[in-house]
XYZ file of C-alpha atoms in Angstrom:
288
model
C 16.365 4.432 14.479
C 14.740 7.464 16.432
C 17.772 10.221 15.559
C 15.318 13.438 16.654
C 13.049 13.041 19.818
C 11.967 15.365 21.902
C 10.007 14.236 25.115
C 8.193 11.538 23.184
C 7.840 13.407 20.048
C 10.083 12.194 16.970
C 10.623 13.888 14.505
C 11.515 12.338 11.425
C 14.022 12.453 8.974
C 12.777 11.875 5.675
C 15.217 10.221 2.989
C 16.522 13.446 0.772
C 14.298 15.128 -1.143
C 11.171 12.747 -0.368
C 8.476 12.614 2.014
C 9.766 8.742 3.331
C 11.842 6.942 5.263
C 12.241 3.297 5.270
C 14.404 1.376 7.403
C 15.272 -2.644 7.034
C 15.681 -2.709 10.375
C 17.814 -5.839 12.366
C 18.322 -3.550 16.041
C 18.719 -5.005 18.848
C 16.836 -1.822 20.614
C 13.914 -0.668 22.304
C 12.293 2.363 21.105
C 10.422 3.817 23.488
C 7.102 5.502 23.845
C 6.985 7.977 21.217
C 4.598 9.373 18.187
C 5.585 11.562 15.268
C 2.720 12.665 12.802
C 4.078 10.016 10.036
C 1.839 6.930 9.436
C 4.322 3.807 10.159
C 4.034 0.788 8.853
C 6.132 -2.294 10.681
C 6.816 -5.665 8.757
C 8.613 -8.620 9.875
C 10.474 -10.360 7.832
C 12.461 -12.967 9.406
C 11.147 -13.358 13.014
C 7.683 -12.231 14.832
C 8.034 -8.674 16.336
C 6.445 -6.738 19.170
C 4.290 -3.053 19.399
C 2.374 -1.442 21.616
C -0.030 1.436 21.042
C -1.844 3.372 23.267
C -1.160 0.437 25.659
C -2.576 -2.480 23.205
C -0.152 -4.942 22.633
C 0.445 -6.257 18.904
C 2.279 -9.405 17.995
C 3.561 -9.422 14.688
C 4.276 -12.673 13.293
C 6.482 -12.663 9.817
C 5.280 -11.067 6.776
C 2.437 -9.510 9.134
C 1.914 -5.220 8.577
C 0.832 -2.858 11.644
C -0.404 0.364 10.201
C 0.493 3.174 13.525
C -1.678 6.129 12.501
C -0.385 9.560 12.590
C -0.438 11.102 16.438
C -0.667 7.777 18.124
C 1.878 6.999 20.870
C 3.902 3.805 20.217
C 6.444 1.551 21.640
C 8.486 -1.198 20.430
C 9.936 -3.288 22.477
C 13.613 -4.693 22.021
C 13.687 -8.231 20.214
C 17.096 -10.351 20.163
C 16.933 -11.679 16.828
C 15.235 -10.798 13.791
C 14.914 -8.212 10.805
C 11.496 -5.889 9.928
C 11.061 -3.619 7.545
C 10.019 0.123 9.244
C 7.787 2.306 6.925
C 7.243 5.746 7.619
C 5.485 8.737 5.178
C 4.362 12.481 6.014
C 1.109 12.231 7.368
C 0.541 15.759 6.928
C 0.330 15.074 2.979
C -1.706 11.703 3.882
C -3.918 14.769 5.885
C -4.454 16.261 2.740
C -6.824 13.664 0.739
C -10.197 14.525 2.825
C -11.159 10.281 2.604
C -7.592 9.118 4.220
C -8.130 12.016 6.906
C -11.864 10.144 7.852
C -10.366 6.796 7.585
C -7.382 7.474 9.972
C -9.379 8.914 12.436
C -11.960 5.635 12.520
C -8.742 2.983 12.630
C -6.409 4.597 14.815
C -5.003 3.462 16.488
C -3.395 0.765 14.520
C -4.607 -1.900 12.322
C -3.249 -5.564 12.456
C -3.064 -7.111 8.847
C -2.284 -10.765 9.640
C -1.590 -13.515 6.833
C -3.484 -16.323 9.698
C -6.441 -13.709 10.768
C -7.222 -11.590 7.688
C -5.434 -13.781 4.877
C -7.314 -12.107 1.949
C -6.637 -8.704 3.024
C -2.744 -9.820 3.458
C -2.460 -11.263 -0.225
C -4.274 -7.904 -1.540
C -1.265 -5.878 0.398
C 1.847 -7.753 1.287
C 3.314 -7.714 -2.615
C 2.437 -3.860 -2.540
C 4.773 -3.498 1.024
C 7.505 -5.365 -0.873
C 6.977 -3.313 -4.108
C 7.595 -0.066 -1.701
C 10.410 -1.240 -0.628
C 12.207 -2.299 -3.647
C 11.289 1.156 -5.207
C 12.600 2.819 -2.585
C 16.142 0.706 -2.463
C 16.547 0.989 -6.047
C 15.104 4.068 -6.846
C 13.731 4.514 -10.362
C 12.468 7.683 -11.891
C 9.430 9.042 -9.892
C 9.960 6.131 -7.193
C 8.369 8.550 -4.550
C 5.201 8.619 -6.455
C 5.144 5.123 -6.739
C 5.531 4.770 -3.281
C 2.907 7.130 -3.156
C 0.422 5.743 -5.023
C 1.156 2.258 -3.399
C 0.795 3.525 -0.112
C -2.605 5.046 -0.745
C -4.184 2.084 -2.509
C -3.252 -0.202 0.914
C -5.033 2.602 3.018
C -8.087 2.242 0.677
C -8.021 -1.479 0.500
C -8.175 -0.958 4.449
C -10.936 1.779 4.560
C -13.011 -0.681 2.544
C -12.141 -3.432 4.379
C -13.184 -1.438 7.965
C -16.293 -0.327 6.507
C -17.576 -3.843 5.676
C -15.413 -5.533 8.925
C -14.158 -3.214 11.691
C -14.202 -6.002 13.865
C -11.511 -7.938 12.206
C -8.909 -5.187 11.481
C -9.000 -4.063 15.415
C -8.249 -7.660 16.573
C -5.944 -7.393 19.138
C -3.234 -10.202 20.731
C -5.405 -13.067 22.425
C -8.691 -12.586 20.602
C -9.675 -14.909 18.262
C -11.798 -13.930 15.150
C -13.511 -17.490 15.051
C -13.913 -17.881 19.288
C -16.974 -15.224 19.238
C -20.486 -15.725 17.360
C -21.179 -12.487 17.291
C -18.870 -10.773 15.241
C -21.780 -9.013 13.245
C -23.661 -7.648 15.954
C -20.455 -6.190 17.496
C -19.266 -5.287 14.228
C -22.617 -2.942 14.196
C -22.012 -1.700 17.217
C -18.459 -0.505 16.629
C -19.910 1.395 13.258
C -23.151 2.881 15.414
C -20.351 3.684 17.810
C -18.072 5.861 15.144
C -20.879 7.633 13.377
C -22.734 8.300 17.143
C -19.913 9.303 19.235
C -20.463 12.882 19.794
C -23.478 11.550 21.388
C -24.081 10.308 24.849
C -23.966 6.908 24.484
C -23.960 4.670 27.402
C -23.648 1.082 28.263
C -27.060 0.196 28.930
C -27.777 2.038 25.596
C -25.656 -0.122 23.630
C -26.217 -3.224 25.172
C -30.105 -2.921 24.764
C -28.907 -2.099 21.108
C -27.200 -5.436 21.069
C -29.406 -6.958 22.438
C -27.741 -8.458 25.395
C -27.231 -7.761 28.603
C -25.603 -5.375 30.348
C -22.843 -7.568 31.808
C -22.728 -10.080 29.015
C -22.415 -7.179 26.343
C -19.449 -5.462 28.223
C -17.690 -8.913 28.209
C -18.078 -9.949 24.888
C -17.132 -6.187 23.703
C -13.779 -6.023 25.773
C -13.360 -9.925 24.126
C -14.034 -8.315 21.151
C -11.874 -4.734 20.939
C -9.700 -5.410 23.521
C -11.003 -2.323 24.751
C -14.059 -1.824 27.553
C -17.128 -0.030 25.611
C -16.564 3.283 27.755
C -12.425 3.128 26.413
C -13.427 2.257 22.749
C -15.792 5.655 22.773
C -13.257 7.353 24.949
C -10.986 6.617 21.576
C -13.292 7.344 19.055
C -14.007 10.826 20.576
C -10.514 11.920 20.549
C -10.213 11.301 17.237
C -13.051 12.784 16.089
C -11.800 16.054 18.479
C -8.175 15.407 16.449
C -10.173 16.566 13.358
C -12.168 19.478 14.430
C -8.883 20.683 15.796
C -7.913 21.022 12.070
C -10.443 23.830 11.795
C -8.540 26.831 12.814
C -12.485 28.980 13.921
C -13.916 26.366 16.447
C -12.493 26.986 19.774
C -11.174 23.985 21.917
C -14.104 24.100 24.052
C -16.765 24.039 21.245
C -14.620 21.127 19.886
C -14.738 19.582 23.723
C -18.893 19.811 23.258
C -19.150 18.595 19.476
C -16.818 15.786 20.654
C -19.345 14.324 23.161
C -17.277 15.827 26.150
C -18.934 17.209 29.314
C -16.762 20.449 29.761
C -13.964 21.583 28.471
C -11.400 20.703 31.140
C -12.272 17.102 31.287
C -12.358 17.150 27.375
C -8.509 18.655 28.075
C -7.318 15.789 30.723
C -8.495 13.198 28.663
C -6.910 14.328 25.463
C -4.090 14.698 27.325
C -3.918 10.962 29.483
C -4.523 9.050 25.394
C -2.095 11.769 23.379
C 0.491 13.104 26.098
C 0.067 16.242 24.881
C -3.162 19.125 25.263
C -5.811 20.042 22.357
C -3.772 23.487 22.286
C -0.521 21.504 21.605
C -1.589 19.585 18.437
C -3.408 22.688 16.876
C -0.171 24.121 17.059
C 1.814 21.442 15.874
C -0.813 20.951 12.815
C -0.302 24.347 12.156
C 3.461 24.121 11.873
C-alpha cells in the first residue's frame, strides 16, 4: 500500500486526476511508522484491525472508523486475516477551510468512532464511509466532490461532537467510557486544556481546577486520555505550534514562546521526539 516513502514520510499517490486514494485493503502487511499530510481514514470490514499513533494503540473492531490527522506518525500492524477499507484525501485542501484547520489541530491525533462506545456518532457516519466508497468505485459525474462534500460533513459531525464530548472521541484501547464518574469534569479539563495551552499550566493547577487531588487527578486523567496530563499538553502545544508554523512572518522561536515552550531549543527537541521531523522541516514541507 505505501508505493513512495521516504524515511517515514509517504507520499501519496492520489487516484488520477483527484485529490483521493482509497484502498479495499485485504494485506497481509505491516506498514510501518510513517505520516504523509493526507487525513486517513481506516475501516474494517470483515475482521477487527490494529493502529498505532504517536504510540497509542487503537483497536478497531468491524465497521469501526479511525480518523489519522494530517502530520501524525502512524503504524499498522500486520493482521492475518481480514479486509478494511483505507481512506486517504489531501490534507493540504482539508488545510484550506480555516474551521477543519482548528478542528484537526484539537483531535489529532486520531479519533476512534466505535459502533459499542459512541453508537450515535457511528450511525450519523458509517453510511457516509460506505457512500465514499461506492462513489469512488463507480465513479459518477463529479464523484470527487461528492466525496468531498461527504468527507467534510463527517469532520463536522466530529468537531461538534468534540466540542460537546472530547472525552469520548479520545478514548483509547482499555478505557471504558462508563468505568469513570467523572467524565464531565475531565471533559472540562481537556477543553480548559486546548483553549489554555500556550499557558503554563501545571498539575497542581489543574487538579485544584478539578477539584481533586494531585495524585488522584493524574490517575483518573491518564485513565481517562490514555495520556499523563503533562503528555496531553505536551500534544496540544505541538499542534497549536503546527499552526503558527503556517504563518510564513513569525519566526520558529516566537512560535516556540506563543506555544507555551520555555526556549526555543527545547520547543525544537520536542517537536522533533512527537513529529520526527524539526519546526524548520514542516514549514518547508507546508510550503511545498
Amino acid at each position: 500500500m505505501i508505493e513512495q516513502l521516504k524515511g517515514i514520510h509517504e507520499t501519496v499517490s492520489y487516484k488520477t486526476n483527484t485529490h483521493l486514494r482509497l484502498y479495499y485493503n485485504s494485506e497481509n502487511e505491516h506498514y510501518p511508522m510513517h505520516w504523509h499530510t493526507e487525513l486517513e481514514i481506516l475501516c474494517p470490514i470483515h475482521e477487527d484491525y490494529v493502529a498505532i499513533c504517536n504510540n497509542v494503540r487503537y483497536t478497531l473492531n468491524e465497521t469501526d472508523m479511525l480518523f489519522i490527522f494530517p502530520g501524525v506518525v502512524h503504524e499498522l500492524p500486520a493482521t492475518p486475516v481480514g479486509k478494511r477499507i483505507i481512506f486517504q484525501v489531501d490534507g493540504n485542501f482539508l488545510n484550506t477551510i480555516h474551521d477543519v484547520k482548528t478542528i484537526f489541530s484539537l483531535m489529532a491525533p486520531a479519533v476512534h468512532v466505535s459502533a459499542k462506545a459512541t453508537p450515535e456518532l457511528h450511525k450519523k457516519i458509517f453510511p457516509m464511509m460506505q457512500e465514499i466508497q461506492k462513489l469512488y468505485t463507480e465513479g459518477p459525474l463529479l464523484y470527487e466532490a461528492s466525496i468531498m462534500s461527504r468527507t467534510l460533513e463527517m469532520i463536522a459531525i466530529l468537531g461538534r461532537e468534540y466540542e460537546s464530548h472530547p472525552m469520548t472521541l479520545h478514548m483509547t484501547e482499555g478505557v471504558s467510557q462508563s468505568n469513570s464518574k467523572y467524565n464531565e469534569t475531565m471533559t472540562n479539563v481537556c477543553n480548559y486544556i486546548s483553549i489554555h495551552c500556550s499557558e503554563n499550566l501545571t498539575l497542581d493547577q489543574m487538579a485544584e481546577y478539578a477539584g481533586f487531588s494531585k495524585f488522584h487527578f493524574e490517575r483518573l486523567f491518564k485513565q481517562s486520555t490514555g495520556l499523563t496530563f503533562y503528555q496531553y499538553l505536551t500534544q496540544k502545544r505541538i499542534s497549536y505550534a503546527e499552526f503558527l508554523l503556517t504563518n510564513p512572518s513569525l519566526s520558529i522561536t516566537e512560535i516556540a514562546y506563543r506555544s507555551g515552550f520555555s526556549s526555543g531549543s527545547t520547543f525544537a527537541r520536542t517537536f522533533r521526539q512527537l513529529k520526527d521531523y524539526s519546526p524548520s522541516d514542516f514549514r518547508s514541507m507546508r510550503k511545498k
